Coordinates of C-alpha atoms and ligand atoms in Angstrom, one line a residue:
X196 CA 0.0 0.0 0.0
X197 CA 1.2 3.4 -1.0
X198 CA 0.8 5.0 2.5
X199 CA 2.9 2.2 4.1
X200 CA 5.7 2.9 1.7
X201 CA 5.5 6.6 2.6
X202 CA 5.7 5.7 6.3
X203 CA 8.9 3.8 5.8
X204 CA 10.6 7.2 5.3
X205 CA 9.6 8.4 8.8
X206 CA 11.2 7.7 12.2
X207 CA 8.6 5.1 13.2
X208 CA 10.2 2.2 15.0
X209 CA 7.5 -0.3 15.1
X210 CA 5.9 -2.3 12.3
X211 CA 2.8 -0.6 10.7
X212 CA -0.3 -2.7 11.2
X213 CA -3.0 -0.5 9.6
X214 CA -3.6 2.8 7.8
X215 CA -7.2 4.1 7.7
X216 CA -8.8 7.3 6.4
X217 CA -9.6 9.6 9.4
X218 CA -11.3 12.8 10.4
X219 CA -13.5 15.2 8.5
X220 CA -11.2 18.1 7.7
X221 CA -11.9 20.0 4.5
X222 CA -8.4 20.5 3.4
X223 CA -5.8 17.7 3.9
X224 CA -6.1 14.0 3.5
X225 CA -5.7 12.4 6.9
X226 CA -5.0 8.8 7.9
X227 CA -4.8 7.1 11.3
X228 CA -1.8 4.8 11.5
X229 CA -1.6 1.9 14.0
X230 CA 1.7 0.3 14.6
X231 CA 2.7 -2.7 16.7
X232 CA 2.1 -2.3 20.5
X233 CA -0.9 -0.2 19.6
X234 CA 0.9 3.1 19.2
X235 CA -0.8 5.4 16.8
X236 CA 0.2 8.2 14.4
X237 CA -1.6 10.7 12.1
X238 CA -0.3 10.7 8.6
X239 CA -1.4 13.6 6.4
X240 CA -1.1 14.3 2.7
X241 CA -0.7 18.0 2.7
X242 CA -2.9 19.9 0.3
X243 CA -0.2 21.5 -1.8
X244 CA -2.5 23.5 -4.0
X245 CA -3.6 25.4 -0.9
X246 CA -0.2 25.2 0.8
X247 CA 2.4 25.3 -2.1
X248 CA 5.3 26.3 0.2
X249 CA 5.4 23.2 2.4
X250 CA 8.9 24.1 3.7
X251 CA 7.6 27.4 5.2
X252 CA 4.4 25.7 6.4
X253 CA 6.3 23.1 8.4
X254 CA 8.8 25.6 9.6
X255 CA 5.9 27.6 11.2
X256 CA 4.5 24.4 12.8
X257 CA 7.8 23.4 14.2
X258 CA 8.5 26.8 15.6
X259 CA 5.0 27.1 17.1
X260 CA 5.0 23.6 18.6
X261 CA 8.5 24.0 20.1
X262 CA 7.5 27.3 21.6
X263 CA 4.3 25.9 23.0
X264 CA 6.1 22.9 24.4
X265 CA 8.4 25.1 26.5
X266 CA 5.5 27.2 27.7
X267 CA 3.5 24.1 28.6
X268 CA 6.4 22.5 30.5
X269 CA 7.0 25.8 32.4
X270 CA 3.3 25.8 33.5
X271 CA 3.7 22.2 34.6
X272 CA 1.5 20.8 31.8
X273 CA 1.9 17.6 29.7
X274 CA 3.7 18.7 26.5
X275 CA 3.1 15.3 24.9
X276 CA -0.7 15.8 25.0
X277 CA -1.1 19.6 25.0
X278 CA 0.6 20.3 21.7
X279 CA 1.3 18.4 18.5
X280 CA 4.5 16.4 18.0
X281 CA 5.9 16.3 14.5
X282 CA 7.7 13.0 13.6
X283 CA 10.7 13.7 11.4
X284 CA 11.8 11.7 8.4
X285 CA 14.8 9.4 8.6
X286 CA 16.8 12.2 7.0
X287 CA 15.6 14.6 9.7
X288 CA 13.1 16.6 7.7
X289 CA 9.6 17.5 8.9
X290 CA 7.9 16.2 5.8
X291 CA 8.5 13.8 2.9
X292 CA 8.0 14.4 -0.8
X293 CA 7.1 11.3 -2.8
X294 CA 8.0 10.6 -6.4
X295 CA 4.7 12.2 -7.6
X296 CA 5.6 15.4 -5.8
X297 CA 3.0 14.9 -2.9
X298 CA 4.1 16.2 0.5
X299 CA 3.4 14.0 3.6
X300 CA 3.8 14.6 7.3
X301 CA 3.4 12.5 10.4
X302 CA 2.2 13.6 13.9
X303 CA 2.0 11.6 17.1
X304 CA -1.7 10.6 17.5
X305 CA -3.0 12.1 20.8
X306 CA -4.8 9.2 22.5
X307 CA -7.9 9.2 24.5
X308 CA -9.1 12.5 23.0
X309 CA -12.0 13.4 20.8
X310 CA -12.5 16.1 18.2
X311 CA -16.3 16.8 17.9
X312 CA -18.0 17.8 14.7
X313 CA -20.9 19.3 16.6
X314 CA -21.3 20.4 20.2
X315 CA -22.8 17.6 22.3
X316 CA -22.4 19.1 25.8
X317 CA -22.2 22.8 26.6
X318 CA -19.3 22.1 28.9
X319 CA -17.2 20.8 26.0
X320 CA -17.8 24.0 24.1
X321 CA -16.9 26.1 27.1
X322 CA -13.7 24.0 27.4
X323 CA -12.8 24.6 23.8
X324 CA -13.2 28.3 24.4
X325 CA -10.7 28.0 27.3
X326 CA -8.3 26.2 25.0
X327 CA -8.4 28.7 22.2
X328 CA -8.0 31.6 24.6
X329 CA -5.1 29.8 26.3
X330 CA -3.5 29.1 22.9
X331 CA -3.4 32.9 22.2
X332 CA -2.2 33.5 25.7
X333 CA 0.6 31.0 25.5
X334 CA 1.8 32.5 22.2
X335 CA 1.8 36.1 23.6
X336 CA 5.6 36.0 23.8
X337 CA 6.1 34.3 20.4
X338 CA 8.0 36.5 18.0
X339 CA 5.3 37.0 15.3
X340 CA 7.8 38.2 12.7
X341 CA 9.3 34.7 12.6
X342 CA 6.1 33.3 11.1
X343 CA 5.6 33.0 7.4
X344 CA 2.3 34.3 6.2
X345 CA 1.2 30.9 4.8
X346 CA -2.0 32.1 3.2
X347 CA -1.8 35.9 2.7
X348 CA -4.9 37.8 3.5
X349 CA -6.5 34.7 5.0
X350 CA -9.0 36.6 7.1
X351 CA -8.9 39.8 5.0
X352 CA -12.7 39.8 4.5
X353 CA -12.7 42.8 2.2
X354 CA -10.2 41.1 -0.1
X355 CA -12.3 37.9 0.1
X356 CA -15.2 40.0 -1.1
X357 CA -13.2 41.2 -4.1
X358 CA -12.3 37.6 -4.9
X359 CA -16.0 36.7 -4.6
X360 CA -17.0 39.5 -7.1
X361 CA -14.4 38.2 -9.5
X362 CA -15.8 34.7 -9.3
X363 CA -19.3 36.1 -10.0
X364 CA -18.1 38.1 -13.0
X365 CA -16.2 35.1 -14.4
X366 CA -19.0 32.6 -13.6
X367 CA -16.8 29.9 -15.1
X368 CA -19.3 27.1 -14.3
X369 CA -22.5 29.0 -15.2
X370 CA -23.7 28.7 -11.6
X371 CA -24.3 32.4 -10.8
X372 CA -27.9 32.4 -12.1
X373 CA -28.8 29.7 -9.5
X374 CA -27.5 31.7 -6.6
X375 CA -28.8 35.2 -7.2
X376 CA -30.3 35.3 -3.7
X377 CA -27.0 34.4 -2.1
X378 CA -25.1 36.8 -4.2
X379 CA -27.5 39.6 -3.2
X380 CA -27.0 38.6 0.5
X381 CA -23.3 39.0 0.2
X382 CA -23.6 42.4 -1.6
X383 CA -26.0 43.7 1.1
X384 CA -23.3 43.1 3.7
X385 CA -20.4 44.6 1.7
X386 CA -20.0 47.6 4.1
X387 CA -19.4 45.4 7.1
X388 CA -16.7 43.4 5.5
X389 CA -14.0 46.0 6.1
X390 CA -14.9 46.9 9.7
X391 CA -12.3 44.8 11.5
X392 CA -9.6 45.4 9.0
X393 CA -10.1 49.1 9.2
X394 CA -9.9 49.0 13.0
X395 CA -6.7 47.1 12.8
X396 CA -5.2 49.6 10.4
X397 CA -6.1 52.5 12.8
X398 CA -4.4 50.6 15.6
X399 CA -7.7 50.0 17.5
X400 CA -7.2 46.2 17.5
X401 CA -3.8 44.7 18.2
X402 CA -2.1 42.1 16.0
X403 CA -1.6 38.8 17.8
X404 CA -0.4 35.3 16.9
X405 CA -3.7 33.5 16.3
X406 CA -4.8 30.0 15.1
X407 CA -7.2 31.3 12.5
X408 CA -9.1 28.0 12.1
X409 CA -10.7 27.5 15.5
X410 CA -13.7 25.3 14.5
X411 CA -14.6 22.7 17.1
X412 CA -13.0 19.7 15.3
X413 CA -9.6 21.4 15.4
X414 CA -9.6 21.0 19.2
X415 CA -9.0 17.8 21.1
X416 CA -11.0 17.1 24.2
X417 CA -9.7 14.6 26.8
X418 CA -12.2 11.7 27.1
X419 CA -11.4 11.2 30.8
X420 CA -11.0 14.7 32.2
X421 CA -13.4 16.3 29.6
X422 CA -10.9 19.2 29.4
X423 CA -9.9 20.6 26.0
X424 CA -6.2 19.6 25.8
X425 CA -4.8 20.5 22.5
X426 CA -5.3 22.7 19.4
X427 CA -4.6 20.8 16.2
X428 CA -4.6 21.8 12.6
X429 CA -1.8 24.4 13.0
X430 CA -1.5 25.2 9.2
X431 CA -3.0 28.6 9.5
X432 CA -1.2 29.9 12.7
X433 CA -0.3 33.4 11.6
X434 CA -0.4 36.9 12.9
X435 CA -4.1 37.8 13.1
X436 CA -6.9 39.3 15.3
X437 CA -8.1 37.7 18.5
X438 CA -11.7 38.3 17.4
X439 CA -11.2 36.1 14.4
X440 CA -10.4 33.1 16.6
X441 CA -13.4 33.8 18.8
X442 CA -15.7 34.4 15.8
X443 CA -14.7 31.3 13.8
X444 CA -15.4 29.1 16.8
X445 CA -18.8 30.6 17.3
X446 CA -19.8 30.3 13.7
X447 CA -19.2 26.5 13.8
X448 CA -20.0 25.5 17.4
X449 CA -22.8 27.8 18.5
X450 CA -24.8 26.9 15.3
X451 CA -27.7 24.6 16.3
X452 CA -27.2 22.8 12.9
X453 CA -24.2 21.2 11.2
X454 CA -22.2 23.4 8.9
X455 CA -23.5 21.6 5.9
X456 CA -27.1 21.0 7.0
X457 CA -29.3 21.2 3.9
X458 CA -32.3 22.4 5.9
X459 CA -31.6 26.0 6.9
X460 CA -34.7 26.0 9.2
X461 CA -32.5 24.1 11.6
X462 CA -29.9 26.8 11.7
X463 CA -29.9 29.3 14.6
X464 CA -27.4 30.8 17.0
X465 CA -27.6 29.2 20.4
X466 CA -27.2 32.1 22.8
X467 CA -26.5 29.6 25.6
X468 CA -23.6 28.1 23.7
X469 CA -22.4 31.6 22.7
X470 CA -22.4 32.6 26.3
X471 CA -20.6 29.5 27.4
X472 CA -17.9 29.9 24.8
X473 CA -17.5 33.6 25.6
X474 CA -16.9 32.7 29.2
X475 CA -14.3 30.0 28.4
X476 CA -12.5 32.2 25.8
X477 CA -12.2 35.1 28.2
X478 CA -10.9 32.8 30.9
X479 CA -8.3 31.3 28.6
X480 CA -7.2 34.8 27.4
X481 CA -6.6 35.5 31.1
X482 CA -7.1 39.3 31.0
X483 CA -5.0 39.9 27.9
X484 CA -7.7 41.3 25.7
X485 CA -8.1 45.0 25.4
X486 CA -11.6 46.5 26.1
X487 CA -11.9 47.2 22.3
X488 CA -11.2 43.5 21.5
X489 CA -13.8 42.4 24.0
X490 CA -16.3 44.9 22.5
X491 CA -15.7 43.6 19.0
X492 CA -16.1 39.8 19.8
X493 CA -19.7 39.7 18.6
X494 CA -18.6 41.4 15.4
X495 CA -15.9 38.8 15.0
X496 CA -18.5 36.1 15.2
X497 CA -20.7 37.8 12.6
X498 CA -17.9 38.6 10.2
X499 CA -16.3 35.2 10.4
X500 CA -19.6 33.6 9.6
X501 CA -20.2 35.9 6.7
X502 CA -16.7 35.4 5.4
X503 CA -16.9 31.7 5.6
X504 CA -20.3 31.6 3.8
X505 CA -18.8 33.9 1.1
X506 CA -15.8 31.6 0.7
X507 CA -18.1 28.5 0.3
X508 CA -20.2 30.5 -2.3
X509 CA -17.0 31.6 -4.1
X510 CA -15.8 28.0 -4.2
X511 CA -19.2 26.8 -5.5
X512 CA -19.0 29.4 -8.3
X513 CA -15.5 28.3 -9.1
X514 CA -16.4 24.7 -9.4
X515 CA -15.6 23.3 -5.9
X516 CA -11.8 23.4 -6.2
X517 CA -10.9 24.5 -2.7
X518 CA -13.0 22.8 0.0
X519 CA -13.4 19.0 -0.2
X520 CA -17.0 18.2 -1.3
X521 CA -18.9 15.0 -0.8
X522 CA -22.1 15.6 -2.8
X523 CA -23.4 18.0 -5.4
X524 CA -24.2 21.4 -4.1
X525 CA -22.3 20.7 -0.9
X526 CA -20.6 24.1 -0.8
X527 CA -23.9 25.7 -1.6
X528 CA -25.5 24.0 1.4
X529 CA -22.6 25.2 3.6
X530 CA -22.9 28.7 2.3
X531 CA -26.6 28.8 3.0
X532 CA -26.2 27.6 6.6
X533 CA -23.6 30.4 7.2
X534 CA -25.9 33.1 5.8
X535 CA -28.9 31.8 7.8
X536 CA -26.7 32.0 10.9
X537 CA -25.7 35.6 10.1
X538 CA -29.4 36.4 9.8
X539 CA -30.1 34.9 13.2
X540 CA -27.2 36.8 14.7
X541 CA -28.7 40.0 13.3
X542 CA -32.0 39.1 15.1
X543 CA -30.1 38.4 18.3
X544 CA -27.6 41.2 18.0
X545 CA -28.5 43.1 21.1
X546 CA -28.2 40.0 23.3
X547 CA -24.8 39.1 21.6
X548 CA -23.5 42.6 22.4
X549 CA -24.7 42.9 26.0
X550 CA -21.5 44.6 27.2
X551 CA -22.4 44.3 30.9
X552 CA -22.6 40.6 30.4
X553 CA -19.2 40.5 28.6
X554 CA -17.6 42.5 31.4
X555 CA -19.2 40.4 34.1
X556 CA -17.5 37.3 32.7
X557 CA -14.0 38.8 32.9
Ligands
ADP90 P1 -7.7 19.4 7.9 O1 -6.7 20.5 7.7 O2 -8.0 18.7 6.7 O3 -8.9 19.9 8.7 P2 -6.7 18.3 10.5 O4 -5.3 18.6 10.7 O5 -7.7 19.2 11.2 O6 -7.0 18.3 8.9 O7 -6.9 16.8 10.8 C1 -8.2 16.1 10.5 C2 -8.7 15.4 11.8 O8 -7.7 14.4 12.2 C3 -8.9 16.3 13.0 O9 -10.2 16.9 13.0 C4 -8.7 15.3 14.1 O10 -9.9 14.6 14.3 C5 -7.7 14.3 13.6 N1 -6.3 14.6 14.1 C6 -5.4 15.4 13.5 N2 -4.3 15.4 14.1 C7 -4.4 14.7 15.2 C8 -3.6 14.3 16.3 N3 -2.3 14.7 16.4 N4 -4.1 13.4 17.3 C9 -5.4 13.0 17.2 N5 -6.2 13.3 16.2 C10 -5.8 14.2 15.2
GN1_91 C1 -11.2 24.6 6.5 O1 -9.0 22.5 7.5 P1 -10.4 22.7 8.1 O2 -11.4 21.8 7.6 O3 -10.2 22.6 9.6 C2 -10.6 26.0 6.2 C3 -11.1 27.0 7.2 C4 -12.7 27.1 7.1 C5 -13.2 25.7 7.4 C6 -14.7 25.7 7.2 C7 -6.9 26.3 5.5 O4 -10.8 24.2 7.8 O5 -10.6 28.3 6.9 O6 -13.2 28.0 8.1 O7 -12.6 24.7 6.5 N1 -9.2 25.9 6.3 C8 -8.4 26.5 5.3 O8 -15.2 24.5 7.8 O9 -8.9 27.2 4.4
MG92 MG1 -9.1 20.6 10.6

């Protein structure tokens, strides 16, 4: 089997027993590897059309994980479980390129931990908020200038809007006519797209080292202690805004429906989950957020939801080339859930912005 040959190039001592497809990420191809004595690894084929510079991608991940490891040890934590461990190739490289030019990497599999695709217990979501806040807090001292900007303008929503308009104008798959309502929805929100970027430019929001992809299934929760222990999927760790990390987590986890639910009637913002996450996130940030950042957390949630919906729509218009799709119209379903969620946030905006509530949680 091809994957077994790939694994021969990594520093894995024991005999490989099985390799199975794993997880539900939209970007990389992930496999669970079991070796003799029941030790496990994660093997990933890196999506090189999204991450063409694998050298820089892995350099970021190595830098961030080594920094986190030191911080975790300093705080008396378990660095084997609380951050990712990259397994090097036999030549000492953090990834392997096969004869077809595919790039592969291996991580230690973190045992007895689950990544959820939907919130099952409020407490888990609260815990994931603590983990994301703590991730930002732990990286406070990390020299941001050392990080490569792996996907430039990743959360530059105004730029994402321009890309969307280009995709509409090109309409390469003749799909625009089918999504007139969704296109109109995006255009009606054009003004809001630049709010956070403008605040950053004016110095009103500080640049931090952020994860940038904080959806629930990128966080591992310990099955025994029920605590969120580790942030995974570090591909997009880059300088960014704290409100992006908060917002992206809300967009996914506080939605009462799955991200790709075809029935948008099921979509709504759970204020109970929103509140639980807010509390966890603020606790994890441990007093590091400025009052402006706290004030803009609800806007982060709305803009990240809008941006993600717009990205799904753009991908639909471009022929589903970015996000993995598993059925026809998959990206369109995803786009519609995001826009339905934005609408519900607009209905619940006053409750989301209840400043007294936010401050009382600090
Ligand atoms: P993608 O970029 O495609 O989202 P991820 O890096 O998030 O890929 O990995 C996909 C899934 O694999 C995760 O959601 C998680 O369930 C699982 N996973 C990834 N790395 C580990 C790890 N080190 N230990 C345990 N599970 C992992
Ligand atoms: C992708 O890799 P994954 O599945 O965790 C995407 C995120 C989106 C998310 C939507 C590198 O995340 O930006 O918010 O899908 N990652 C990348 O579910 O584009
Ligand atoms: Mg992921």
